[in-house]
């Protein structure tokens, strides 16, 4: 048994595969502002238990959250991102308890449905020019995002359509989503520690996966400003579509 295998309970080749998955998902995050968990958690669920994949996804989002935080705070639409983030943090423990009480097969099915739902939601028509979301929309987005953070490490399905259906500059939408996801990662980590499903093994594995995640995020962020807004939004839809199709294929197999 190698040192890595002793620490995380996975063969070195499996860890290398997880690193490659993490790099790709982090590149998408850097480019679009989201997508890391939607892509990565179902993939990690192939090599670890679904509950562990969720916790690992949350830990990775916590580690990458501070990267570029100064720019994120400057660009984000804080009038909506701040209340959504706060409500999501408060709702995260509810999702974590639901995950702890759900069987692995049911968890896989629900996570697949979440990925499909995110793709469908982002295809909905845009809001009228100048539309400002009301309190109910903000509150609903925050609560659902928090529950999905705790259950699937996927705060994105309600948040991504919330911002992409508005007429916002890509940098504003991207920064707003990143701010919310960092907040939910903090809440998710605290909830996982409280429930007792964040183990030392998963913490070590997240630290091992941090370098490829950081590098993928760096390259994705470098490419972000080089694409036109309509191309960026198309790429967002494609990412969600691929994640949804992949999730369905995995659950059928």
Short mmCIF file of C-alpha atoms in Angstrom, two decimals:
data_model
loop_
_atom_site.label_atom_id
_atom_site.label_comp_id
_atom_site.label_asym_id
_atom_site.label_seq_id
_atom_site.Cartn_x
_atom_site.Cartn_y
_atom_site.Cartn_z
CA UNK A 1 0.00 0.00 0.00
CA UNK A 2 1.44 3.38 -1.04
CA UNK A 3 1.50 6.49 1.14
CA UNK A 4 -1.34 8.13 -0.77
CA UNK A 5 -3.45 4.99 -0.63
CA UNK A 6 -2.87 4.76 3.12
CA UNK A 7 -3.96 8.38 3.63
CA UNK A 8 -7.08 8.53 1.46
CA UNK A 9 -7.98 4.89 0.83
CA UNK A 10 -7.71 5.22 -2.96
CA UNK A 11 -5.17 3.80 -5.39
CA UNK A 12 -2.73 6.35 -6.88
CA UNK A 13 -4.22 5.89 -10.35
CA UNK A 14 -7.69 6.62 -8.98
CA UNK A 15 -6.40 9.76 -7.28
CA UNK A 16 -4.80 10.81 -10.58
CA UNK A 17 -8.16 10.35 -12.29
CA UNK A 18 -9.84 12.45 -9.61
CA UNK A 19 -7.18 15.13 -10.13
CA UNK A 20 -7.91 15.21 -13.87
CA UNK A 21 -11.65 15.49 -13.19
CA UNK A 22 -11.00 18.31 -10.72
CA UNK A 23 -8.79 20.20 -13.15
CA UNK A 24 -11.46 20.09 -15.86
CA UNK A 25 -14.27 21.12 -13.52
CA UNK A 26 -12.18 23.95 -12.07
CA UNK A 27 -11.42 25.24 -15.58
CA UNK A 28 -15.15 25.49 -16.19
CA UNK A 29 -15.56 27.35 -12.87
CA UNK A 30 -12.87 29.85 -13.79
CA UNK A 31 -14.42 30.43 -17.20
CA UNK A 32 -18.11 30.58 -16.29
CA UNK A 33 -18.23 31.26 -12.53
CA UNK A 34 -19.99 28.00 -11.74
CA UNK A 35 -20.20 24.38 -12.81
CA UNK A 36 -17.47 22.81 -10.71
CA UNK A 37 -19.81 20.98 -8.36
CA UNK A 38 -22.40 20.15 -11.02
CA UNK A 39 -19.69 18.45 -13.09
CA UNK A 40 -17.44 17.11 -10.36
CA UNK A 41 -19.76 15.66 -7.70
CA UNK A 42 -21.41 13.07 -10.00
CA UNK A 43 -17.96 12.08 -11.32
CA UNK A 44 -16.46 11.76 -7.84
CA UNK A 45 -19.50 9.67 -6.93
CA UNK A 46 -18.08 6.99 -9.22
CA UNK A 47 -15.01 6.51 -7.01
CA UNK A 48 -16.35 7.34 -3.53
CA UNK A 49 -19.77 7.11 -1.89
CA UNK A 50 -22.26 9.83 -2.98
CA UNK A 51 -22.26 11.39 0.48
CA UNK A 52 -18.47 11.57 0.48
CA UNK A 53 -18.49 13.07 -3.03
CA UNK A 54 -20.82 15.82 -1.80
CA UNK A 55 -18.61 16.63 1.19
CA UNK A 56 -15.49 16.55 -0.99
CA UNK A 57 -17.15 18.92 -3.46
CA UNK A 58 -17.97 21.34 -0.63
CA UNK A 59 -14.42 21.21 0.74
CA UNK A 60 -12.96 21.90 -2.69
CA UNK A 61 -15.26 24.89 -3.17
CA UNK A 62 -14.18 26.19 0.23
CA UNK A 63 -10.52 25.96 -0.75
CA UNK A 64 -10.95 27.69 -4.11
CA UNK A 65 -13.41 30.31 -2.82
CA UNK A 66 -10.84 32.89 -1.62
CA UNK A 67 -9.01 32.83 -4.98
CA UNK A 68 -9.76 36.14 -6.71
CA UNK A 69 -12.09 37.22 -3.89
CA UNK A 70 -11.10 40.91 -4.18
CA UNK A 71 -12.27 41.07 -7.80
CA UNK A 72 -15.37 39.03 -7.00
CA UNK A 73 -16.41 41.46 -4.25
CA UNK A 74 -15.83 44.42 -6.56
CA UNK A 75 -17.84 43.04 -9.51
CA UNK A 76 -20.71 41.20 -7.78
CA UNK A 77 -24.27 42.50 -7.62
CA UNK A 78 -24.19 42.59 -3.84
CA UNK A 79 -27.78 43.84 -3.53
CA UNK A 80 -28.94 40.34 -4.48
CA UNK A 81 -25.84 38.18 -3.90
CA UNK A 82 -25.52 39.11 -0.21
CA UNK A 83 -29.08 38.15 0.87
CA UNK A 84 -29.04 35.02 -1.31
CA UNK A 85 -25.72 33.98 0.24
CA UNK A 86 -26.96 34.60 3.79
CA UNK A 87 -30.20 32.64 3.31
CA UNK A 88 -28.32 29.83 1.56
CA UNK A 89 -25.92 29.54 4.49
CA UNK A 90 -28.82 29.29 6.92
CA UNK A 91 -30.58 26.62 4.82
CA UNK A 92 -27.52 24.45 4.16
CA UNK A 93 -27.79 22.29 7.33
CA UNK A 94 -31.28 21.14 6.27
CA UNK A 95 -29.85 19.71 3.06
CA UNK A 96 -27.00 18.07 4.94
CA UNK A 97 -29.40 16.28 7.28
CA UNK A 98 -31.45 15.12 4.27
CA UNK A 99 -28.29 13.73 2.67
CA UNK A 100 -27.35 11.90 5.85
CA UNK A 101 -30.80 10.25 5.91
CA UNK A 102 -30.90 9.29 2.20
CA UNK A 103 -29.71 5.98 0.73
CA UNK A 104 -26.89 6.15 -1.87
CA UNK A 105 -29.09 5.07 -4.80
CA UNK A 106 -31.76 7.66 -4.02
CA UNK A 107 -29.06 10.31 -3.54
CA UNK A 108 -27.60 9.52 -6.98
CA UNK A 109 -31.05 9.79 -8.59
CA UNK A 110 -31.84 13.11 -6.91
CA UNK A 111 -28.44 14.57 -7.81
CA UNK A 112 -29.09 13.57 -11.43
CA UNK A 113 -32.48 15.29 -11.39
CA UNK A 114 -30.85 18.43 -9.98
CA UNK A 115 -28.34 18.50 -12.83
CA UNK A 116 -31.13 18.09 -15.41
CA UNK A 117 -33.23 20.77 -13.72
CA UNK A 118 -30.37 23.28 -13.87
CA UNK A 119 -30.07 22.80 -17.63
CA UNK A 120 -33.81 23.22 -18.19
CA UNK A 121 -33.97 26.34 -16.00
CA UNK A 122 -31.18 28.16 -17.84
CA UNK A 123 -33.06 27.69 -21.14
CA UNK A 124 -36.04 29.70 -19.90
CA UNK A 125 -36.57 33.10 -21.61
CA UNK A 126 -34.70 36.11 -20.25
CA UNK A 127 -36.44 38.60 -17.99
CA UNK A 128 -37.38 41.98 -19.53
CA UNK A 129 -34.65 44.63 -19.77
CA UNK A 130 -34.23 46.42 -16.44
CA UNK A 131 -36.02 43.70 -14.46
CA UNK A 132 -35.19 43.66 -10.75
CA UNK A 133 -36.00 40.44 -8.86
CA UNK A 134 -38.39 40.75 -5.95
CA UNK A 135 -37.90 39.64 -2.38
CA UNK A 136 -39.69 36.33 -2.92
CA UNK A 137 -37.42 35.43 -5.85
CA UNK A 138 -34.32 36.37 -3.87
CA UNK A 139 -35.46 34.46 -0.78
CA UNK A 140 -36.52 31.39 -2.74
CA UNK A 141 -33.22 31.30 -4.62
CA UNK A 142 -31.27 31.53 -1.37
CA UNK A 143 -33.19 28.85 0.51
CA UNK A 144 -33.20 26.34 -2.37
CA UNK A 145 -29.52 27.00 -3.05
CA UNK A 146 -28.68 26.28 0.58
CA UNK A 147 -30.66 23.04 0.69
CA UNK A 148 -29.00 21.85 -2.53
CA UNK A 149 -25.60 22.79 -1.11
CA UNK A 150 -26.10 20.52 1.86
CA UNK A 151 -27.66 17.69 -0.12
CA UNK A 152 -25.61 17.69 -3.32
CA UNK A 153 -22.86 20.35 -3.01
CA UNK A 154 -24.69 22.03 -5.91
CA UNK A 155 -25.85 25.54 -5.00
CA UNK A 156 -25.90 26.46 -8.70
CA UNK A 157 -29.23 25.17 -10.11
CA UNK A 158 -31.34 28.03 -8.68
CA UNK A 159 -28.55 30.64 -8.70
CA UNK A 160 -27.36 30.28 -12.31
CA UNK A 161 -30.79 30.91 -13.94
CA UNK A 162 -31.42 33.72 -11.43
CA UNK A 163 -28.49 35.69 -12.85
CA UNK A 164 -28.33 34.45 -16.43
CA UNK A 165 -31.97 35.28 -17.13
CA UNK A 166 -31.27 38.91 -16.23
CA UNK A 167 -29.57 41.39 -18.56
CA UNK A 168 -26.29 41.58 -16.66
CA UNK A 169 -22.72 41.84 -17.83
CA UNK A 170 -21.02 38.42 -17.69
CA UNK A 171 -18.45 39.70 -15.16
CA UNK A 172 -21.26 40.77 -12.81
CA UNK A 173 -23.16 37.49 -13.13
CA UNK A 174 -19.95 35.46 -12.75
CA UNK A 175 -18.78 37.37 -9.67
CA UNK A 176 -22.22 37.23 -8.02
CA UNK A 177 -22.40 33.46 -8.44
CA UNK A 178 -18.85 32.96 -7.15
CA UNK A 179 -19.60 35.05 -4.05
CA UNK A 180 -22.68 32.97 -3.25
CA UNK A 181 -20.88 29.69 -3.84
CA UNK A 182 -18.04 30.66 -1.49
CA UNK A 183 -20.58 31.48 1.21
CA UNK A 184 -22.39 28.17 0.74
CA UNK A 185 -19.07 26.31 0.86
CA UNK A 186 -18.36 27.85 4.27
CA UNK A 187 -21.80 26.85 5.53
CA UNK A 188 -21.55 23.40 3.96
CA UNK A 189 -18.21 22.70 5.58
CA UNK A 190 -19.45 23.77 9.01
CA UNK A 191 -22.61 21.67 8.59
CA UNK A 192 -20.59 18.63 7.47
CA UNK A 193 -18.35 18.94 10.52
CA UNK A 194 -21.39 19.31 12.75
CA UNK A 195 -23.17 16.28 11.30
CA UNK A 196 -19.92 14.31 11.42
CA UNK A 197 -19.58 13.37 7.74
CA UNK A 198 -16.49 15.50 7.01
CA UNK A 199 -13.71 13.02 7.78
CA UNK A 200 -9.96 13.56 7.97
CA UNK A 201 -9.58 11.35 4.88
CA UNK A 202 -11.77 13.67 2.81
CA UNK A 203 -9.95 16.74 4.08
CA UNK A 204 -6.61 15.21 3.04
CA UNK A 205 -8.01 14.24 -0.36
CA UNK A 206 -9.30 17.78 -0.91
CA UNK A 207 -5.83 19.15 -0.14
CA UNK A 208 -4.29 16.70 -2.62
CA UNK A 209 -6.75 17.86 -5.29
CA UNK A 210 -6.21 21.56 -4.58
CA UNK A 211 -3.20 22.11 -6.92
CA UNK A 212 -4.96 20.81 -10.08
CA UNK A 213 -8.09 22.70 -9.04
CA UNK A 214 -6.16 25.96 -8.59
CA UNK A 215 -4.42 25.53 -11.93
CA UNK A 216 -7.64 24.71 -13.81
CA UNK A 217 -9.39 27.70 -12.24
CA UNK A 218 -6.46 29.95 -13.16
CA UNK A 219 -6.54 28.95 -16.84
CA UNK A 220 -10.34 29.24 -17.01
CA UNK A 221 -10.25 32.70 -15.44
CA UNK A 222 -7.57 33.76 -17.92
CA UNK A 223 -9.84 32.76 -20.81
CA UNK A 224 -12.98 34.37 -19.30
CA UNK A 225 -12.48 37.91 -20.58
CA UNK A 226 -11.61 36.76 -24.09
CA UNK A 227 -15.07 35.56 -25.14
CA UNK A 228 -18.04 37.68 -26.21
CA UNK A 229 -21.05 37.81 -23.82
CA UNK A 230 -23.34 35.78 -26.09
CA UNK A 231 -20.62 33.15 -26.54
CA UNK A 232 -20.14 33.02 -22.77
CA UNK A 233 -23.85 32.44 -22.15
CA UNK A 234 -23.91 29.73 -24.81
CA UNK A 235 -20.97 28.03 -23.12
CA UNK A 236 -22.83 28.15 -19.80
CA UNK A 237 -25.82 26.38 -21.35
CA UNK A 238 -23.55 23.80 -22.98
CA UNK A 239 -21.82 23.06 -19.67
CA UNK A 240 -25.15 22.49 -17.95
CA UNK A 241 -26.39 20.38 -20.86
CA UNK A 242 -23.33 18.13 -20.86
CA UNK A 243 -23.55 17.73 -17.09
CA UNK A 244 -27.23 16.81 -17.35
CA UNK A 245 -26.73 14.27 -20.14
CA UNK A 246 -23.76 12.71 -18.36
CA UNK A 247 -25.72 12.42 -15.14
CA UNK A 248 -28.63 10.71 -16.92
CA UNK A 249 -26.31 8.27 -18.70
CA UNK A 250 -24.61 7.36 -15.43
CA UNK A 251 -27.89 6.76 -13.61
CA UNK A 252 -29.21 4.60 -16.48
CA UNK A 253 -26.05 2.50 -16.42
#
